[in-house]
Short mmCIF file of C-alpha atoms in Angstrom, two decimals:
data_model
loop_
_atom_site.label_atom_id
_atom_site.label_comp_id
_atom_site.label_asym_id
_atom_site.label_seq_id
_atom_site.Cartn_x
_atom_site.Cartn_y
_atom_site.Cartn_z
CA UNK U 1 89.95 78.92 84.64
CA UNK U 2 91.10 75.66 83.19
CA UNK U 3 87.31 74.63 83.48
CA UNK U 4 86.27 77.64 81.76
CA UNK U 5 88.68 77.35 79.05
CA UNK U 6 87.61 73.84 78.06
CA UNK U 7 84.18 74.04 77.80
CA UNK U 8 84.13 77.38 75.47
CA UNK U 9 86.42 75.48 73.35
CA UNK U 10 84.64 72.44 73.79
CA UNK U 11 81.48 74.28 72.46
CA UNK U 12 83.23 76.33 69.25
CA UNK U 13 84.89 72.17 68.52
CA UNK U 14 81.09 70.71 68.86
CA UNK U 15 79.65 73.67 66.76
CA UNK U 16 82.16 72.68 63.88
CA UNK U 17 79.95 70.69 61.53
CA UNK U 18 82.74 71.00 58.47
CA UNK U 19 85.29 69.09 60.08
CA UNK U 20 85.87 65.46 58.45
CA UNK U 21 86.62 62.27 61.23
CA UNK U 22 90.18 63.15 61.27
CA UNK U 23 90.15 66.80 61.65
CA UNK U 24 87.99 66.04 64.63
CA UNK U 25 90.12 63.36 66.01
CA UNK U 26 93.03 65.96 66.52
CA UNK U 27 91.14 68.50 67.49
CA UNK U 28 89.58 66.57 70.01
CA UNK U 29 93.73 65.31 71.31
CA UNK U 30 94.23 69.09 70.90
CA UNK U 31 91.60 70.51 73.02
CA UNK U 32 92.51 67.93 76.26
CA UNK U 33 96.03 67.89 76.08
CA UNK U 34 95.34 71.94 75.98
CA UNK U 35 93.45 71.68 78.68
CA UNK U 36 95.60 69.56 81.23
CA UNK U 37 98.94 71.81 80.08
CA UNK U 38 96.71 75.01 80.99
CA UNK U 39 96.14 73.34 84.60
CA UNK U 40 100.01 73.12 84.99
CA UNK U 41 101.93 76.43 83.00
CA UNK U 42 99.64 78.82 84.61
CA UNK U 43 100.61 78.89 88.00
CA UNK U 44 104.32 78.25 87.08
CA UNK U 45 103.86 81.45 85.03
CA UNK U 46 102.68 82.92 88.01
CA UNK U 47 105.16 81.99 90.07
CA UNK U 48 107.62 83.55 87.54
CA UNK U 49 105.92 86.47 87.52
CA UNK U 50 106.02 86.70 91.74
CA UNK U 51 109.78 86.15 91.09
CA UNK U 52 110.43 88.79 88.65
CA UNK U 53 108.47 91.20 90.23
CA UNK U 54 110.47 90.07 93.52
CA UNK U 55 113.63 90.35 92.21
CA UNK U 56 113.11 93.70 90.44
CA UNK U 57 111.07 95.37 93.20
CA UNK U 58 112.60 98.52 94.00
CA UNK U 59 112.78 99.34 89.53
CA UNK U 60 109.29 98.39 89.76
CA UNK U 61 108.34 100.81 92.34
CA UNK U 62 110.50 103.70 91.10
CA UNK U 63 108.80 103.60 87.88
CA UNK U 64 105.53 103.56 89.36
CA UNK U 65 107.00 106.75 91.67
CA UNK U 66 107.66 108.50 88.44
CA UNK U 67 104.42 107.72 86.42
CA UNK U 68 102.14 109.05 89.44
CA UNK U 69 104.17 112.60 88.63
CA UNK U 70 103.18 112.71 84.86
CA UNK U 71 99.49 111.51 85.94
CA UNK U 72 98.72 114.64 88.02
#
């Protein structure tokens, strides 16, 4: 994904012929330190996600219990 998400943005930041040498400078910091932080917050969000989900497990499933009722 992190791949992905750098070269779109990579393309929209080449595409940008209005930007002046500064603008570009920072945008071009922007873009990799975007990148690398991508690499490491998603699978820590992940993993807080796994523990949220593990923690609140049986809430989880008794909604899910109760929304299959209003779906028929």
């Amino acid at each position: 994904m992190a791949i992905c998400f750098f070269r779109e943005w990579l393309d929209f930041y080449l595409a940008d012929k209005e930007m002046n040498t500064n603008e570009r400078f920072f945008s071009g910091i922007i873009l990799v330190v975007g990148s690398i932080l991508w690499i490491i917050f998603v699978p820590l969000a992940y993993l807080e996600l796994l523990k949220f989900h593990k923690k609140n497990k049986k809430l989880i499933e008794f909604m899910m219990d109760n929304n299959s009722i209003y779906e028929k």
